Amino acid sequence: MMYNIYEGMDMKGTVLRLEKSSIFDGDGLRTVVFLKGCPLRCRWCSTPESFQKQIQTTLDGSITYGQVMTVEEVMVEVRKDIPFYFHSGGGVTLSGGEILAQPDFAYNIIRRSCWEGINTAIETSFYGDWLKIERILGCANTAFVDMKIMDPLKHKQYTGVENDIILDNIRRAGQGIKGLKLVIRRPLIPGVNDSKEELEALGAFLGELPGVDHLQLLPYHRLGTDTYRKLGIPYQLAELEVPDEEHMKWCAETTEKYVKTII
Ligand code: SF4
């Protein structure tokens, strides 16, 4: 199949990696395009190789993270999996890092995928300019948005940025956008954002937003610790225990009074 010239096809961005046939990043089998670069520094982040937008290598030089690609080069990879999308109800998911660190590149991929009839999803922290977010959402079928910590001081302490922009953007999207399924995600970090007070504040906040489809609770995990070592970045939460099933259930019971919750 030949594709015509289209606006934005030659725009370049930095892609961390492409993952095929993922079942964790939206409906069906998905091609996940991870973009490099993130303005946050969540202490529990499992992809420290995504922090910098620049291409980088491990301390011993054995692994290189990232490559510069054009929008069309990404689309060539995405199109290869169209038969899988068709049979599974899948599509393309843009993830990071933070896709809003390269908002125009992200927009052009999402817009083109949408134009070609490919189901689109994004994973984001919503830490960015609303106008850029709004035009991406206009082409997205599903948005998975992290709401990491309601307490503003703790948010700053554990992610490196204020949460006011994020809350504002969730409030706006949460009023409802036609054709968009909005899913809020909370990575549960023991002792950081899993208290009754914190979860009730999150539930009450989301309960006021008619456009939120549901809240997803994700247990803390230690994936990525090896990458920290390879990059020479200290991992600050090495002592934390992974939450058990009972605690996850209690967290879900605490929020589902306000908003539909899925573990
Ligand atoms: S927003 Fe995501 S990619 Fe960025 S530091 Fe936090 S967990 Fe990592």
GROMACS .gro file of C-alpha atoms and ligand atoms in nm:
model
  271
    1MET     CA    1   0.000   0.000   0.000
    2MET     CA    2   0.138   0.341  -0.094
    3TYR     CA    3   0.101   0.634   0.140
    4ASN     CA    4   0.092   0.990   0.015
    5ILE     CA    5   0.294   1.278   0.138
    6TYR     CA    6   0.134   1.420   0.451
    7GLU     CA    7   0.199   1.710   0.686
    8GLY     CA    8   0.451   1.633   0.958
    9MET     CA    9   0.578   1.308   0.805
   10ASP     CA   10   0.943   1.423   0.809
   11MET     CA   11   0.935   1.560   1.162
   12LYS     CA   12   1.207   1.397   1.370
   13GLY     CA   13   1.186   1.284   1.730
   14THR     CA   14   1.381   1.065   1.969
   15VAL     CA   15   1.231   0.722   2.019
   16LEU     CA   16   1.348   0.511   2.313
   17ARG     CA   17   1.219   0.184   2.167
   18LEU     CA   18   0.929   0.017   1.990
   19GLU     CA   19   0.758  -0.277   2.153
   20LYS     CA   20   0.542  -0.515   1.954
   21SER     CA   21   0.235  -0.713   2.064
   22SER     CA   22   0.203  -0.555   2.410
   23ILE     CA   23  -0.111  -0.652   2.602
   24PHE     CA   24  -0.057  -0.405   2.890
   25ASP     CA   25  -0.097  -0.068   2.722
   26GLY     CA   26  -0.456  -0.058   2.599
   27ASP     CA   27  -0.703  -0.288   2.423
   28GLY     CA   28  -0.585  -0.586   2.217
   29LEU     CA   29  -0.233  -0.631   2.084
   30ARG     CA   30  -0.050  -0.303   2.063
   31THR     CA   31   0.260  -0.152   1.915
   32VAL     CA   32   0.400   0.073   2.185
   33VAL     CA   33   0.618   0.364   2.079
   34PHE     CA   34   0.821   0.484   2.377
   35LEU     CA   35   0.945   0.841   2.339
   36LYS     CA   36   1.258   0.959   2.515
   37GLY     CA   37   1.264   1.249   2.760
   38CYS     CA   38   1.071   1.329   3.078
   39PRO     CA   39   1.064   1.643   3.297
   40LEU     CA   40   0.964   1.440   3.604
   41ARG     CA   41   1.195   1.234   3.823
   42CYS     CA   42   0.964   0.992   4.000
   43ARG     CA   43   1.174   0.807   4.255
   44TRP     CA   44   1.010   0.477   4.161
   45CYS     CA   45   1.047   0.521   3.783
   46SER     CA   46   1.126   0.192   3.610
   47THR     CA   47   1.266   0.353   3.293
   48PRO     CA   48   1.555   0.580   3.395
   49GLU     CA   49   1.686   0.541   3.039
   50SER     CA   50   1.391   0.760   2.934
   51PHE     CA   51   1.481   1.061   3.153
   52GLN     CA   52   1.701   1.242   2.901
   53LYS     CA   53   1.580   1.325   2.552
   54GLN     CA   54   1.933   1.276   2.419
   55ILE     CA   55   2.056   0.938   2.303
   56GLN     CA   56   2.272   0.787   2.578
   57THR     CA   57   2.480   0.479   2.651
   58THR     CA   58   2.540   0.270   2.960
   59LEU     CA   59   2.857   0.336   3.161
   60ASP     CA   60   3.036   0.044   2.994
   61GLY     CA   61   2.917   0.157   2.650
   62SER     CA   62   2.750  -0.178   2.578
   63ILE     CA   63   2.390  -0.050   2.539
   64THR     CA   64   2.264   0.258   2.354
   65TYR     CA   65   1.927   0.399   2.447
   66GLY     CA   66   1.725   0.589   2.187
   67GLN     CA   67   1.728   0.661   1.815
   68VAL     CA   68   1.618   0.955   1.604
   69MET     CA   69   1.326   0.864   1.376
   70THR     CA   70   1.086   1.055   1.155
   71VAL     CA   71   0.710   1.031   1.198
   72GLU     CA   72   0.689   0.828   0.878
   73GLU     CA   73   0.962   0.587   0.995
   74VAL     CA   74   0.757   0.524   1.309
   75MET     CA   75   0.443   0.478   1.097
   76VAL     CA   76   0.619   0.218   0.881
   77GLU     CA   77   0.675   0.011   1.197
   78VAL     CA   78   0.323   0.069   1.324
   79ARG     CA   79   0.166  -0.038   0.992
   80LYS     CA   80   0.351  -0.370   0.996
   81ASP     CA   81   0.123  -0.483   1.280
   82ILE     CA   82  -0.211  -0.384   1.127
   83PRO     CA   83  -0.320  -0.751   1.087
   84PHE     CA   84  -0.270  -0.802   1.463
   85TYR     CA   85  -0.471  -0.489   1.546
   86PHE     CA   86  -0.750  -0.608   1.322
   87HIS     CA   87  -0.781  -0.949   1.489
   88SER     CA   88  -0.732  -0.833   1.850
   89GLY     CA   89  -0.892  -0.489   1.858
   90GLY     CA   90  -0.548  -0.337   1.924
   91GLY     CA   91  -0.358  -0.043   1.781
   92VAL     CA   92  -0.076   0.194   1.861
   93THR     CA   93   0.011   0.333   2.205
   94LEU     CA   94   0.241   0.629   2.259
   95SER     CA   95   0.428   0.613   2.585
   96GLY     CA   96   0.744   0.742   2.749
   97GLY     CA   97   0.929   0.887   2.916
   98GLU     CA   98   0.673   1.160   2.882
   99ILE     CA   99   0.517   1.205   2.539
  100LEU     CA  100   0.457   1.573   2.621
  101ALA     CA  101   0.833   1.627   2.624
  102GLN     CA  102   0.802   1.594   2.242
  103PRO     CA  103   0.444   1.719   2.195
  104ASP     CA  104   0.455   1.797   1.823
  105PHE     CA  105   0.622   1.468   1.733
  106ALA     CA  106   0.367   1.280   1.947
  107TYR     CA  107   0.080   1.472   1.791
  108ASN     CA  108   0.192   1.394   1.436
  109ILE     CA  109   0.216   1.020   1.508
  110ILE     CA  110  -0.122   1.012   1.680
  111ARG     CA  111  -0.287   1.225   1.412
  112ARG     CA  112  -0.152   1.011   1.129
  113SER     CA  113  -0.247   0.684   1.303
  114CYS     CA  114  -0.596   0.818   1.358
  115TRP     CA  115  -0.619   0.925   0.992
  116GLU     CA  116  -0.521   0.573   0.884
  117GLY     CA  117  -0.794   0.422   1.102
  118ILE     CA  118  -0.556   0.274   1.363
  119ASN     CA  119  -0.681   0.268   1.722
  120THR     CA  120  -0.474   0.510   1.932
  121ALA     CA  121  -0.383   0.530   2.300
  122ILE     CA  122  -0.148   0.748   2.501
  123GLU     CA  123   0.022   0.708   2.838
  124THR     CA  124   0.115   1.037   3.001
  125SER     CA  125   0.160   1.226   3.326
  126PHE     CA  126  -0.033   1.525   3.181
  127TYR     CA  127   0.257   1.748   3.285
  128GLY     CA  128   0.241   1.987   2.991
  129ASP     CA  129   0.061   2.262   2.810
  130TRP     CA  130  -0.317   2.207   2.785
  131LEU     CA  131  -0.342   2.327   2.425
  132LYS     CA  132  -0.084   2.067   2.317
  133ILE     CA  133  -0.261   1.800   2.521
  134GLU     CA  134  -0.604   1.890   2.386
  135ARG     CA  135  -0.505   1.843   2.023
  136ILE     CA  136  -0.344   1.506   2.101
  137LEU     CA  137  -0.657   1.396   2.287
  138GLY     CA  138  -0.862   1.494   1.984
  139CYS     CA  139  -0.695   1.204   1.796
  140ALA     CA  140  -0.675   0.952   2.081
  141ASN     CA  141  -0.921   0.673   2.158
  142THR     CA  142  -0.783   0.611   2.508
  143ALA     CA  143  -0.570   0.816   2.745
  144PHE     CA  144  -0.400   0.659   3.047
  145VAL     CA  145  -0.305   0.943   3.279
  146ASP     CA  146  -0.098   0.902   3.595
  147MET     CA  147  -0.213   1.087   3.907
  148LYS     CA  148   0.079   1.010   4.129
  149ILE     CA  149   0.025   1.205   4.453
  150MET     CA  150  -0.253   1.443   4.560
  151ASP     CA  151  -0.050   1.603   4.841
  152PRO     CA  152   0.132   1.892   4.667
  153LEU     CA  153   0.443   1.889   4.887
  154LYS     CA  154   0.489   1.515   4.860
  155HIS     CA  155   0.432   1.532   4.485
  156LYS     CA  156   0.715   1.780   4.452
  157GLN     CA  157   0.936   1.579   4.687
  158TYR     CA  158   0.888   1.245   4.510
  159THR     CA  159   0.851   1.349   4.143
  160GLY     CA  160   1.050   1.673   4.130
  161VAL     CA  161   0.757   1.881   3.996
  162GLU     CA  162   0.443   2.051   4.132
  163ASN     CA  163   0.110   1.874   4.075
  164ASP     CA  164  -0.106   2.183   4.006
  165ILE     CA  165  -0.064   2.169   3.625
  166ILE     CA  166  -0.141   1.795   3.627
  167LEU     CA  167  -0.455   1.837   3.840
  168ASP     CA  168  -0.573   2.123   3.617
  169ASN     CA  169  -0.526   1.915   3.303
  170ILE     CA  170  -0.704   1.614   3.454
  171ARG     CA  171  -0.990   1.844   3.558
  172ARG     CA  172  -1.023   1.972   3.201
  173ALA     CA  173  -1.006   1.631   3.032
  174GLY     CA  174  -1.227   1.488   3.307
  175GLN     CA  175  -1.520   1.704   3.198
  176GLY     CA  176  -1.547   1.456   2.911
  177ILE     CA  177  -1.410   1.458   2.558
  178LYS     CA  178  -1.617   1.299   2.282
  179GLY     CA  179  -1.472   0.967   2.167
  180LEU     CA  180  -1.208   0.955   2.440
  181LYS     CA  181  -1.186   0.692   2.714
  182LEU     CA  182  -1.002   0.852   3.006
  183VAL     CA  183  -0.836   0.615   3.252
  184ILE     CA  184  -0.651   0.748   3.555
  185ARG     CA  185  -0.366   0.539   3.688
  186ARG     CA  186  -0.216   0.542   4.035
  187PRO     CA  187   0.110   0.356   4.085
  188LEU     CA  188   0.089   0.255   4.450
  189ILE     CA  189   0.417   0.329   4.625
  190PRO     CA  190   0.420   0.193   4.983
  191GLY     CA  191   0.442   0.467   5.244
  192VAL     CA  192   0.436   0.740   4.978
  193ASN     CA  193   0.088   0.753   4.820
  194ASP     CA  194  -0.111   0.459   4.959
  195SER     CA  195  -0.249   0.605   5.285
  196LYS     CA  196  -0.624   0.624   5.353
  197GLU     CA  197  -0.609   1.005   5.345
  198GLU     CA  198  -0.425   1.014   5.013
  199LEU     CA  199  -0.650   0.754   4.846
  200GLU     CA  200  -0.967   0.922   4.969
  201ALA     CA  201  -0.844   1.256   4.835
  202LEU     CA  202  -0.775   1.090   4.499
  203GLY     CA  203  -1.115   0.917   4.493
  204ALA     CA  204  -1.301   1.238   4.587
  205PHE     CA  205  -1.115   1.435   4.318
  206LEU     CA  206  -1.193   1.182   4.044
  207GLY     CA  207  -1.549   1.128   4.166
  208GLU     CA  208  -1.629   1.485   4.059
  209LEU     CA  209  -1.517   1.423   3.701
  210PRO     CA  210  -1.783   1.269   3.475
  211GLY     CA  211  -1.537   1.202   3.194
  212VAL     CA  212  -1.320   0.961   3.396
  213ASP     CA  213  -1.396   0.603   3.289
  214HIS     CA  214  -1.217   0.435   3.579
  215LEU     CA  215  -0.918   0.440   3.811
  216GLN     CA  216  -0.650   0.174   3.772
  217LEU     CA  217  -0.431   0.089   4.071
  218LEU     CA  218  -0.087  -0.042   3.981
  219PRO     CA  219   0.136  -0.207   4.241
  220TYR     CA  220   0.490  -0.077   4.290
  221HIS     CA  221   0.755  -0.300   4.133
  222ARG     CA  222   1.133  -0.296   4.115
  223LEU     CA  223   1.174  -0.344   3.740
  224GLY     CA  224   1.440  -0.110   3.613
  225THR     CA  225   1.681  -0.130   3.907
  226ASP     CA  226   1.938  -0.298   3.683
  227THR     CA  227   1.912  -0.011   3.433
  228TYR     CA  228   1.983   0.242   3.712
  229ARG     CA  229   2.301   0.049   3.791
  230LYS     CA  230   2.406   0.036   3.425
  231LEU     CA  231   2.355   0.413   3.388
  232GLY     CA  232   2.523   0.495   3.719
  233ILE     CA  233   2.209   0.660   3.861
  234PRO     CA  234   2.132   0.587   4.229
  235TYR     CA  235   1.799   0.404   4.285
  236GLN     CA  236   1.641   0.566   4.590
  237LEU     CA  237   1.366   0.317   4.675
  238ALA     CA  238   1.569  -0.004   4.685
  239GLU     CA  239   1.440  -0.097   5.032
  240LEU     CA  240   1.069  -0.080   4.949
  241GLU     CA  241   0.857  -0.396   4.956
  242VAL     CA  242   0.613  -0.475   4.677
  243PRO     CA  243   0.254  -0.435   4.811
  244ASP     CA  244   0.070  -0.764   4.871
  245GLU     CA  245  -0.269  -0.862   4.731
  246GLU     CA  246  -0.454  -0.781   5.054
  247HIS     CA  247  -0.319  -0.425   5.062
  248MET     CA  248  -0.405  -0.373   4.694
  249LYS     CA  249  -0.759  -0.488   4.770
  250TRP     CA  250  -0.785  -0.248   5.065
  251CYS     CA  251  -0.664   0.041   4.843
  252ALA     CA  252  -0.929  -0.045   4.582
  253GLU     CA  253  -1.203  -0.059   4.848
  254THR     CA  254  -1.094   0.283   4.973
  255THR     CA  255  -1.123   0.453   4.632
  256GLU     CA  256  -1.421   0.265   4.485
  257LYS     CA  257  -1.657   0.452   4.718
  258TYR     CA  258  -1.593   0.747   4.487
  259VAL     CA  259  -1.491   0.610   4.149
  260LYS     CA  260  -1.496   0.276   3.964
  261THR     CA  261  -1.162   0.116   4.047
  262ILE     CA  262  -0.973  -0.170   3.885
  263ILE     CA  263  -0.660  -0.339   4.020
  264SF4     S1  264   0.662   1.041   3.461
  264SF4    FE1  265   0.693   0.825   3.406
  264SF4     S2  266   0.880   0.824   3.283
  264SF4    FE2  267   0.874   1.021   3.388
  264SF4     S3  268   0.996   0.988   3.573
  264SF4    FE3  269   0.780   0.950   3.626
  264SF4     S4  270   0.751   0.730   3.602
  264SF4    FE4  271   0.941   0.786   3.492
   0.00000   0.00000   0.00000
